[in-house]
PDB file of C-alpha atoms in Angstrom:
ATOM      1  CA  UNK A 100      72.615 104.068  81.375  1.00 72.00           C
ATOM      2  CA  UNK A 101      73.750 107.647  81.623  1.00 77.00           C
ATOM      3  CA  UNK A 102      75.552 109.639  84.097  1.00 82.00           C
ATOM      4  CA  UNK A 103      77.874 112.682  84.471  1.00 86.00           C
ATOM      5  CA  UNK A 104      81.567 112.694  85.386  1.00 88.00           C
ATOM      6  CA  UNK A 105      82.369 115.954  87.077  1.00 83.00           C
ATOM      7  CA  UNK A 106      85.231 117.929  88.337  1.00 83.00           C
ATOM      8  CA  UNK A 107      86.151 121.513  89.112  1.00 79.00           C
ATOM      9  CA  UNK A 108      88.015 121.155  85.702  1.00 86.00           C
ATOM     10  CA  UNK A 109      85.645 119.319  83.614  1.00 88.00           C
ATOM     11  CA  UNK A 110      82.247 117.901  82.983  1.00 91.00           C
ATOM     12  CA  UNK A 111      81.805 114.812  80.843  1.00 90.00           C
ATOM     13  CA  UNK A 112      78.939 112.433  79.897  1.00 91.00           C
ATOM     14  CA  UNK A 113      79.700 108.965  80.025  1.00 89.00           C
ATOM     15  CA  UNK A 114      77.022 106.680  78.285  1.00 87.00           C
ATOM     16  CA  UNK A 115      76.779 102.705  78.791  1.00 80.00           C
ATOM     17  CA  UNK A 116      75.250 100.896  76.223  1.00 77.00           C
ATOM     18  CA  UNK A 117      75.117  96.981  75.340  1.00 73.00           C
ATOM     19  CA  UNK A 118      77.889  95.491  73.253  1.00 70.00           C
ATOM     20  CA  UNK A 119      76.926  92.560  70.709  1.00 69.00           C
ATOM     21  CA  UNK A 120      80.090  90.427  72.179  1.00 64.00           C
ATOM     22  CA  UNK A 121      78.043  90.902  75.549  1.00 61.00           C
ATOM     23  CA  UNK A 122      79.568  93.340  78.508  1.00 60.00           C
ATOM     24  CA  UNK A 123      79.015  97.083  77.877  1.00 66.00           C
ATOM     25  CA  UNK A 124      80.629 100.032  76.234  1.00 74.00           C
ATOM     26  CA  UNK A 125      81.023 103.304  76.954  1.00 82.00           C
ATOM     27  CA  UNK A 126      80.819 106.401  75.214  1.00 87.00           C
ATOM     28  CA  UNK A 127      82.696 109.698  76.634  1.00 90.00           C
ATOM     29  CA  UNK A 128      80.695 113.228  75.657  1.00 90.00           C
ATOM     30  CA  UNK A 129      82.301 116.423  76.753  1.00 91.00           C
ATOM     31  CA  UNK A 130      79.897 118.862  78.160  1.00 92.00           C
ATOM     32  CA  UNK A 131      82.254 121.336  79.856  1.00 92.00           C
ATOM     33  CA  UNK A 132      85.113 122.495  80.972  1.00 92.00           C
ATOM     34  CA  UNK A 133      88.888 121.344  79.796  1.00 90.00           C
ATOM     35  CA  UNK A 134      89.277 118.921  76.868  1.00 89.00           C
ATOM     36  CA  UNK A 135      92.089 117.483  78.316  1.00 86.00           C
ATOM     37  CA  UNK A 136      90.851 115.699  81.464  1.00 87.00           C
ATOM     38  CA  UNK A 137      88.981 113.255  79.496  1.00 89.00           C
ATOM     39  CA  UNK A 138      87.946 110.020  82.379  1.00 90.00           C
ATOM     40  CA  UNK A 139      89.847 106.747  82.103  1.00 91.00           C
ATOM     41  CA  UNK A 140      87.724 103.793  81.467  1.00 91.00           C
ATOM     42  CA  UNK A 141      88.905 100.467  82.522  1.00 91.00           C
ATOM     43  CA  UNK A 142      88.146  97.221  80.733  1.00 91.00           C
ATOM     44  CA  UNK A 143      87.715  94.210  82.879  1.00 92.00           C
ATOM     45  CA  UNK A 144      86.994  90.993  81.418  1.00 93.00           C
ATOM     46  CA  UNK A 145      85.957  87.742  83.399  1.00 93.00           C
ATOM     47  CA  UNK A 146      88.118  85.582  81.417  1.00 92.00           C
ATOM     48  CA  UNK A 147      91.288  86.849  83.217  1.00 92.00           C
ATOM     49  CA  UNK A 148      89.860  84.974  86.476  1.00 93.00           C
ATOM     50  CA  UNK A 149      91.826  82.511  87.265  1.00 87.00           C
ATOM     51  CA  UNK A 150      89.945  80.827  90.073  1.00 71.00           C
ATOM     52  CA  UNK A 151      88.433  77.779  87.743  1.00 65.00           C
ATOM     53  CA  UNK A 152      86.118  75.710  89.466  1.00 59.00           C
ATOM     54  CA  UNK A 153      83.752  78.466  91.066  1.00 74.00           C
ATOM     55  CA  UNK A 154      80.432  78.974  90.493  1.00 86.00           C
ATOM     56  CA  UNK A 155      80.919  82.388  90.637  1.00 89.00           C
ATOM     57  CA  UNK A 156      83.243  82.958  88.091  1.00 91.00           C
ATOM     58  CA  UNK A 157      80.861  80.883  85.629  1.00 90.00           C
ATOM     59  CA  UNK A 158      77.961  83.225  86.368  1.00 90.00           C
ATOM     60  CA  UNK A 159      80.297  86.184  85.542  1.00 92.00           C
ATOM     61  CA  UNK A 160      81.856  84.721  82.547  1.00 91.00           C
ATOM     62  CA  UNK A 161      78.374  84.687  81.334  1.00 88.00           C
ATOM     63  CA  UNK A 162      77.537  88.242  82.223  1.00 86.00           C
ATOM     64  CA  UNK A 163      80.839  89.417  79.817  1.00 87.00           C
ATOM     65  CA  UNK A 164      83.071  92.086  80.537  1.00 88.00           C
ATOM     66  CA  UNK A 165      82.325  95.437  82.049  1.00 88.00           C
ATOM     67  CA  UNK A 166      83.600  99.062  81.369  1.00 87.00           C
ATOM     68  CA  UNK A 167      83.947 101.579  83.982  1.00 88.00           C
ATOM     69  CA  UNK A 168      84.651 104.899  84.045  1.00 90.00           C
ATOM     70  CA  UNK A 169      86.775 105.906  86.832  1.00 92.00           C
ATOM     71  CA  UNK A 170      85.949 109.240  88.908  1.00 92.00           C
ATOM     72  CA  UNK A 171      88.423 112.294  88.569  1.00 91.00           C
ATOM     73  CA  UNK A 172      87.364 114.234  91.301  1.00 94.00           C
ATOM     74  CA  UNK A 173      87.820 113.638  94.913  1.00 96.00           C
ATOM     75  CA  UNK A 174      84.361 115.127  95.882  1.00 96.00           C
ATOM     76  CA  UNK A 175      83.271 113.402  93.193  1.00 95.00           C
ATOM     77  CA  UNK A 176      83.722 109.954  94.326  1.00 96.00           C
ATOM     78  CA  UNK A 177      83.570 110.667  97.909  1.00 97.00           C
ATOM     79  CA  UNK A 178      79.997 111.779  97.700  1.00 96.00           C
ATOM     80  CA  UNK A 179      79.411 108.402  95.293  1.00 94.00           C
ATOM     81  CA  UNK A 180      81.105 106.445  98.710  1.00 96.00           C
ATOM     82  CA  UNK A 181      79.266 107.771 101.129  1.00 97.00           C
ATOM     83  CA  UNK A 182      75.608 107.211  99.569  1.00 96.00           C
ATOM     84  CA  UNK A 183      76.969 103.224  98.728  1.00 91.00           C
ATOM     85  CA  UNK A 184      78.270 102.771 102.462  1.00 92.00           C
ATOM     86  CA  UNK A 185      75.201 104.653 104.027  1.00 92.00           C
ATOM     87  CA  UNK A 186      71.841 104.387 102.088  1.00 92.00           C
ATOM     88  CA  UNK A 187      70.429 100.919 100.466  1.00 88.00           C
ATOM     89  CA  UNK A 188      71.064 101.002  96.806  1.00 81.00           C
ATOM     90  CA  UNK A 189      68.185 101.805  94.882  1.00 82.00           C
ATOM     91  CA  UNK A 190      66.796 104.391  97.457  1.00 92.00           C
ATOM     92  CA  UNK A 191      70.685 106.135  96.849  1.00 92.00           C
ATOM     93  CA  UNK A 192      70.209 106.412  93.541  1.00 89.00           C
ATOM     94  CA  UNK A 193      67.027 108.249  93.648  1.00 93.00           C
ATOM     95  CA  UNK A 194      68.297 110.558  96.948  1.00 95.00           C
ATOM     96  CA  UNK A 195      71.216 111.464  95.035  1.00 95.00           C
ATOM     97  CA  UNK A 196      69.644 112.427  92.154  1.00 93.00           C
ATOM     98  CA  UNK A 197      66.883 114.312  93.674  1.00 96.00           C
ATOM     99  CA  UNK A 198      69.485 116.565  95.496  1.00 96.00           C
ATOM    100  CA  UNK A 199      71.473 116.937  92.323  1.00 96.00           C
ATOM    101  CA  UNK A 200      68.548 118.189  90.336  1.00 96.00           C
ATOM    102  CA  UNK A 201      67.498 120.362  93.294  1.00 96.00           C
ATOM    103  CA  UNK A 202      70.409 121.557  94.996  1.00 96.00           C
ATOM    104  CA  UNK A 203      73.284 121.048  91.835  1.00 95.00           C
ATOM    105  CA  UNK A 204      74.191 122.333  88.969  1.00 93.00           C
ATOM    106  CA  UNK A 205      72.571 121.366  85.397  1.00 94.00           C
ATOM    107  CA  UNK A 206      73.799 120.936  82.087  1.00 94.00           C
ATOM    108  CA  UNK A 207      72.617 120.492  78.689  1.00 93.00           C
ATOM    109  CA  UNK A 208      73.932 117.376  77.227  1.00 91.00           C
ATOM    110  CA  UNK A 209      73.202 115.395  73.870  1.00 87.00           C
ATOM    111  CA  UNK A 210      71.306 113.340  75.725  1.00 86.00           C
ATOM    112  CA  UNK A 211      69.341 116.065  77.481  1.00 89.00           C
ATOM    113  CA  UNK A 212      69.385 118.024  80.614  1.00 92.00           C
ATOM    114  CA  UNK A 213      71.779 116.280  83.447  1.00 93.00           C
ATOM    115  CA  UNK A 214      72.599 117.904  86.553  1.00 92.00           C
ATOM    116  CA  UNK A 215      76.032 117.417  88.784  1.00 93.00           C
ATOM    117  CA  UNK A 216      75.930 117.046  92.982  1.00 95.00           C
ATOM    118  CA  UNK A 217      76.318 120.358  94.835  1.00 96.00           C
ATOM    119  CA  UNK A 218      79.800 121.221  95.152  1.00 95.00           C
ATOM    120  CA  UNK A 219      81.268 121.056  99.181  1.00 96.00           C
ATOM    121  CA  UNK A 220      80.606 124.687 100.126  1.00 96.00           C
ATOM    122  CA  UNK A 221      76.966 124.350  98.850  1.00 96.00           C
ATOM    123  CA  UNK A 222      76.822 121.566 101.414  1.00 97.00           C
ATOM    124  CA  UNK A 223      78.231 123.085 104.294  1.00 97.00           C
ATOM    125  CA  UNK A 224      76.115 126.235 103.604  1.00 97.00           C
ATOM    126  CA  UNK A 225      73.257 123.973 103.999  1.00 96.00           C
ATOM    127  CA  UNK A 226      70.648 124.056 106.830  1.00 96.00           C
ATOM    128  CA  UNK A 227      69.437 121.026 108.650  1.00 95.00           C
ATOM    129  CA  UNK A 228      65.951 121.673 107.352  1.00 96.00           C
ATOM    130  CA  UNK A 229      67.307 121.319 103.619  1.00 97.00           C
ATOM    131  CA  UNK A 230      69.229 118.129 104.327  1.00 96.00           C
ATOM    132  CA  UNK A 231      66.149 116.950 105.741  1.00 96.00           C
ATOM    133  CA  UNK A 232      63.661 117.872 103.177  1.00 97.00           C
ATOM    134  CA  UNK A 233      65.772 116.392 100.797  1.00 96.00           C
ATOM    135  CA  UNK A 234      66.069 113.171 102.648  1.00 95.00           C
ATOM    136  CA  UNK A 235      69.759 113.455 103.254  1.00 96.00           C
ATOM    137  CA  UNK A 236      69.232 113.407 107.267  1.00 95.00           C
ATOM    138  CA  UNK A 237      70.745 109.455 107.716  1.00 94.00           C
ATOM    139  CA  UNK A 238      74.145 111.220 105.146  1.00 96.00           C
ATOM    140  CA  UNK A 239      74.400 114.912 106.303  1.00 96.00           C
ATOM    141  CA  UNK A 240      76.899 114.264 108.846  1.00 96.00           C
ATOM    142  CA  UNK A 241      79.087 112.098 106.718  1.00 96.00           C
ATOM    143  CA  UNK A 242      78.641 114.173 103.747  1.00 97.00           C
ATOM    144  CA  UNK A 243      79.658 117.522 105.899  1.00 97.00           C
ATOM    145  CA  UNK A 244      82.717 115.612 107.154  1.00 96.00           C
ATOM    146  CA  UNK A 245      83.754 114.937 102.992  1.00 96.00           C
ATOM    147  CA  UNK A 246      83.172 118.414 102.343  1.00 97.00           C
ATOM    148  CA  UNK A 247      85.561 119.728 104.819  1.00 96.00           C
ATOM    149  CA  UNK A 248      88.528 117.098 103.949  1.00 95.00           C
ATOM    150  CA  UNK A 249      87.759 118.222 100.378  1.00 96.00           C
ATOM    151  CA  UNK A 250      88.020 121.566 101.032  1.00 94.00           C
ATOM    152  CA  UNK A 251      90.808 121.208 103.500  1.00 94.00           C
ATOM    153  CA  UNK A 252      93.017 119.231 100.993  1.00 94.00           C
ATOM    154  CA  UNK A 253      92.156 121.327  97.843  1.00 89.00           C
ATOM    155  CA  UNK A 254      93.967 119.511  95.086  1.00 87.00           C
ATOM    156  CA  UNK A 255      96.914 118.537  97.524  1.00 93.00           C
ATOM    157  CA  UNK A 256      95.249 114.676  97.441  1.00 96.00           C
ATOM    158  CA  UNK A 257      96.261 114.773  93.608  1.00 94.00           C
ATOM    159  CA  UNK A 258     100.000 114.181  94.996  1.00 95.00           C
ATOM    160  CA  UNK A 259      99.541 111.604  97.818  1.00 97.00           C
ATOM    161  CA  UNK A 260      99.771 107.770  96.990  1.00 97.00           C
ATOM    162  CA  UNK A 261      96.482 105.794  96.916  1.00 97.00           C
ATOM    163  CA  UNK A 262      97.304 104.184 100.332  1.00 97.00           C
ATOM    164  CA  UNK A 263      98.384 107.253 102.146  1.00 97.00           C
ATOM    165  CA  UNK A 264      95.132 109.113 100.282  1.00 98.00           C
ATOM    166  CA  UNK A 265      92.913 106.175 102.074  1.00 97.00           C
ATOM    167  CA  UNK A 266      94.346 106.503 105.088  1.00 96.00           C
ATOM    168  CA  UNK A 267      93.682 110.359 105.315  1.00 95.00           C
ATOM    169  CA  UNK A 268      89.896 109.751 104.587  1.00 96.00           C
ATOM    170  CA  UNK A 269      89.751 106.853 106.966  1.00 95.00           C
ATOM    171  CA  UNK A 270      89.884 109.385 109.725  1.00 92.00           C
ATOM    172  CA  UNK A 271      86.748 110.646 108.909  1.00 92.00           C
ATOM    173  CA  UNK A 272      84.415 109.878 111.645  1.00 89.00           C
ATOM    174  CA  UNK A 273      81.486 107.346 110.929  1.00 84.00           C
ATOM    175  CA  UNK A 274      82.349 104.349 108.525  1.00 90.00           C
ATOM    176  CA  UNK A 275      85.598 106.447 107.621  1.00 92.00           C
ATOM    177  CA  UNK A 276      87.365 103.225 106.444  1.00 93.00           C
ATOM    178  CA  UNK A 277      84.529 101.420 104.549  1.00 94.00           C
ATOM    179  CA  UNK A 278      83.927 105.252 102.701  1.00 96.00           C
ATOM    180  CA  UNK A 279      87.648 105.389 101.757  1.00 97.00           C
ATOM    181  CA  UNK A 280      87.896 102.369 100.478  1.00 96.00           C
ATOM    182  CA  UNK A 281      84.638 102.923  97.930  1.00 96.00           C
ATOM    183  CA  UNK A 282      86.272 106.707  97.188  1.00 97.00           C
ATOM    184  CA  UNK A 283      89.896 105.446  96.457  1.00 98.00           C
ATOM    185  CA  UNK A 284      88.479 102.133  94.750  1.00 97.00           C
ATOM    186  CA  UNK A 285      86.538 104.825  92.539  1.00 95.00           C
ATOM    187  CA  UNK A 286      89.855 107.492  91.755  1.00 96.00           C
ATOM    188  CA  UNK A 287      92.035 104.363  91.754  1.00 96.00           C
ATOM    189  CA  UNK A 288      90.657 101.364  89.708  1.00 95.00           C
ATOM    190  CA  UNK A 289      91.916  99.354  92.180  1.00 97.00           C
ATOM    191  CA  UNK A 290      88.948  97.623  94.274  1.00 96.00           C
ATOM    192  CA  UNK A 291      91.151  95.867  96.661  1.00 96.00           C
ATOM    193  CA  UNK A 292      90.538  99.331  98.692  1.00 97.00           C
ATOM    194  CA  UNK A 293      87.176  97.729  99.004  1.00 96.00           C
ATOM    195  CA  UNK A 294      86.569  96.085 102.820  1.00 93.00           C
ATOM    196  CA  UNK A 295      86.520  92.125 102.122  1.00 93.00           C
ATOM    197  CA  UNK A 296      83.794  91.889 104.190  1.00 91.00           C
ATOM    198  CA  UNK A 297      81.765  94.602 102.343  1.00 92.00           C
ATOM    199  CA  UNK A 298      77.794  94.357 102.734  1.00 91.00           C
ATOM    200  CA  UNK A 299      77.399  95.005  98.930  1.00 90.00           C
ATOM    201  CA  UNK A 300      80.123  92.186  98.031  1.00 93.00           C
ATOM    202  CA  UNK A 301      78.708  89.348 100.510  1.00 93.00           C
ATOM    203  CA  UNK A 302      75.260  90.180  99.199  1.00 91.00           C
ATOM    204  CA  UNK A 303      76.292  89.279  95.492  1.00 91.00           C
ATOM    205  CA  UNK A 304      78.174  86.224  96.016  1.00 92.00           C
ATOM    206  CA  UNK A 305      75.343  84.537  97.985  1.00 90.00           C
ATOM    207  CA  UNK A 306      73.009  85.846  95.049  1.00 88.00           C
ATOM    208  CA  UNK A 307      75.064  84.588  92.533  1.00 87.00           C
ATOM    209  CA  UNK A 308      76.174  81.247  94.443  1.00 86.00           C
ATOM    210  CA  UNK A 309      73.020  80.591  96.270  1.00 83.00           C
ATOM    211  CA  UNK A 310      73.540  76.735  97.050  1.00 74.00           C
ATOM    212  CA  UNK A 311      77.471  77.826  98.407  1.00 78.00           C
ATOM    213  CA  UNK A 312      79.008  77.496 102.290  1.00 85.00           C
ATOM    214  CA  UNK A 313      79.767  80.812 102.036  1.00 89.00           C
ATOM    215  CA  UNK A 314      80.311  82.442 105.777  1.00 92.00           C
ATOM    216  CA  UNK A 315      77.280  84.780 106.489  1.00 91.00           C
ATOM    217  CA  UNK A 316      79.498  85.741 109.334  1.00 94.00           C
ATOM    218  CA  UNK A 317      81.024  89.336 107.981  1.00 94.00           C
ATOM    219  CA  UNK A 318      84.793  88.544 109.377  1.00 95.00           C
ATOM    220  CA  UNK A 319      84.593  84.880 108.099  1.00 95.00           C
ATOM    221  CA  UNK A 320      83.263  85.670 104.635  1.00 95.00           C
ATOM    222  CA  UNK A 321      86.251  88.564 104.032  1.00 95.00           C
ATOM    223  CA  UNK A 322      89.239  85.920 104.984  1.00 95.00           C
ATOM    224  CA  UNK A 323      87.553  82.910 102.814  1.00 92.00           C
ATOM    225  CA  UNK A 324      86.743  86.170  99.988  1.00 92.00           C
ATOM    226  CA  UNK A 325      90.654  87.481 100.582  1.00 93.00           C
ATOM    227  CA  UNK A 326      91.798  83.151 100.291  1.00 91.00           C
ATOM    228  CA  UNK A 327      89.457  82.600  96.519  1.00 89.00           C
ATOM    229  CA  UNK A 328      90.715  86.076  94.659  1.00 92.00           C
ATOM    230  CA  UNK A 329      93.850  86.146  95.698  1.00 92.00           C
ATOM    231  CA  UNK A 330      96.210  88.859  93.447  1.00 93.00           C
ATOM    232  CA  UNK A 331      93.058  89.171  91.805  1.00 94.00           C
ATOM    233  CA  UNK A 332      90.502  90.655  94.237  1.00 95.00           C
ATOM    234  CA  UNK A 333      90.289  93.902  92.742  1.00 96.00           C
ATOM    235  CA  UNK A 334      89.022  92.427  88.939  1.00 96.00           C
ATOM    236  CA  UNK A 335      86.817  89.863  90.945  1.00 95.00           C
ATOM    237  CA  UNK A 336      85.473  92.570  93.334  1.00 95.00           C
ATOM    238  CA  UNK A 337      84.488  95.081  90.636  1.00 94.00           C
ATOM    239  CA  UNK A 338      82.865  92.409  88.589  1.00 94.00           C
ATOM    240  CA  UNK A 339      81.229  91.384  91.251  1.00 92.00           C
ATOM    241  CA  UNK A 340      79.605  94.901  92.230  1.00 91.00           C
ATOM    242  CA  UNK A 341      78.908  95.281  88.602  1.00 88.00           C
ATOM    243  CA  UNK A 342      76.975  92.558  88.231  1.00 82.00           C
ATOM    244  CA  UNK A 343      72.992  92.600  87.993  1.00 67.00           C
ATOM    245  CA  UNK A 344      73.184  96.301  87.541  1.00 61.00           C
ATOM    246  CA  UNK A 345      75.635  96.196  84.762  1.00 46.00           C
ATOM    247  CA  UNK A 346      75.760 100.004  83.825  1.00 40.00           C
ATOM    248  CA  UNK A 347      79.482  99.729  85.141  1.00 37.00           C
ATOM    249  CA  UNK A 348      79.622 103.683  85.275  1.00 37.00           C
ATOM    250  CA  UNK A 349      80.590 103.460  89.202  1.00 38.00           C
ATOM    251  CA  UNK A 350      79.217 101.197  91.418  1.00 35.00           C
ATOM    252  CA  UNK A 351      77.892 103.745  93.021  1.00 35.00           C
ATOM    253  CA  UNK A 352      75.370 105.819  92.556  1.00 34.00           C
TER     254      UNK A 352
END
């Protein structure tokens, strides 16, 4: 699995491949740009998991540890957050890149020809008929909305603290709050800024603990969720969204 990590400053392939000890690793090409804004990859290993006893934590123990490489851009990971919170998964992928290829810019990388997601004064430039052609009607609103704050806070949100940078983006009108919590989860590392009661995150656990009482109920499932991490619901969240698609580059797209 291959994808790029882009910024104003800097464009860099990141590369997942299978490591023998199981878990993936990840390779960091730069394509463009500084040399010096190189992505931090975090290392999370299932063993740290505390919570003995679950089913869950067996089936991730098995599935080994995962490497992801965090976002450096705000645009960046906003526009990653609002195709996870708005579009089923594998159709986001495909939307995403489709507008990328047509809309973005491209670069030539050792792996061949990637492209990057038009940058936020492409998209407000855009006219309704493009969004829709593209198939970006359900996300145009949402992804208008994260072009202006971008634009708005320049690279002012580079000096904010992670909770007062979620609770700018909150205010952003349709799913604000589930969208900042992907988008800071994605700058931050930390995936407590992912909602407990996430659609993505109750999906998985009754996948991967199919015989369980977990709540279907949304607001039951996050405080019995919050009650298992614990301290650790960031580590147990993004191995959780990692697993099954185990490419670990984001969770999204």
């Amino acid at each position: 699995m291959r994808r790029l990590v882009w910024s104003s400053e800097s464009v860099w392939l990141v590369v997942a491949s299978p490591s023998p000890d199981g878990g993936h690793e990840i390779s960091l090409e730069w394509v463009a740009g500084r040399l010096d804004t190189e992505p931090r990859v975090d290392v999370i290993d299932p063993a740290v998991l505390t919570a003995t006893g679950f089913r869950l934590r067996e089936v991730l123990l098995a599935a080994g540890p995962v490497a992801r490489a965090r976002s450096g851009d705000l645009w960046d990971a906003l526009v990653g957050a609002v195709f996870r919170c708005t579009i089923p998964l594998g159709c986001a992928r495909t939307l995403y890149r489709d507008a990328a290829v047509g809309l973005g810019a491209g670069y030539d990388t050792p792996v061949g020809r990637e492209w990057v997601f038009p940058a936020p004064a492409q998209i407000l430039a855009l006219p309704e008929d493009v969004f829709d052609a593209y198939g970006l009607t359900r996300v145009r609103d949402r992804l208008r909305s994260a072009a202006s704050i971008v634009r708005g806070m320049r690279s002012g949100w580079r000096h904010l603290s992670w909770n007062v940078l979620y609770s700018c983006l909150a205010q952003m009108p349709r799913d604000g709050s589930l969208i900042a919590g992907a988008a800071v989860a994605d700058l931050s590392g930390d995936y407590r800024f992912v909602v407990s009661s996430d659609f993505l995150i109750r999906k998985q656990v009754h996948a991967g603990d199919p015989g369980s009482s977990w709540p279907e109920n949304a607001l039951r499932f996050s405080f019995r969720w919050q009650a298992m991490t614990g301290i650790q619901r960031s580590d147990w969240t993004l191995l959780l969204l990692a697993h099954g698609t185990r490419h670990a580059l984001k969770t999204v797209p």
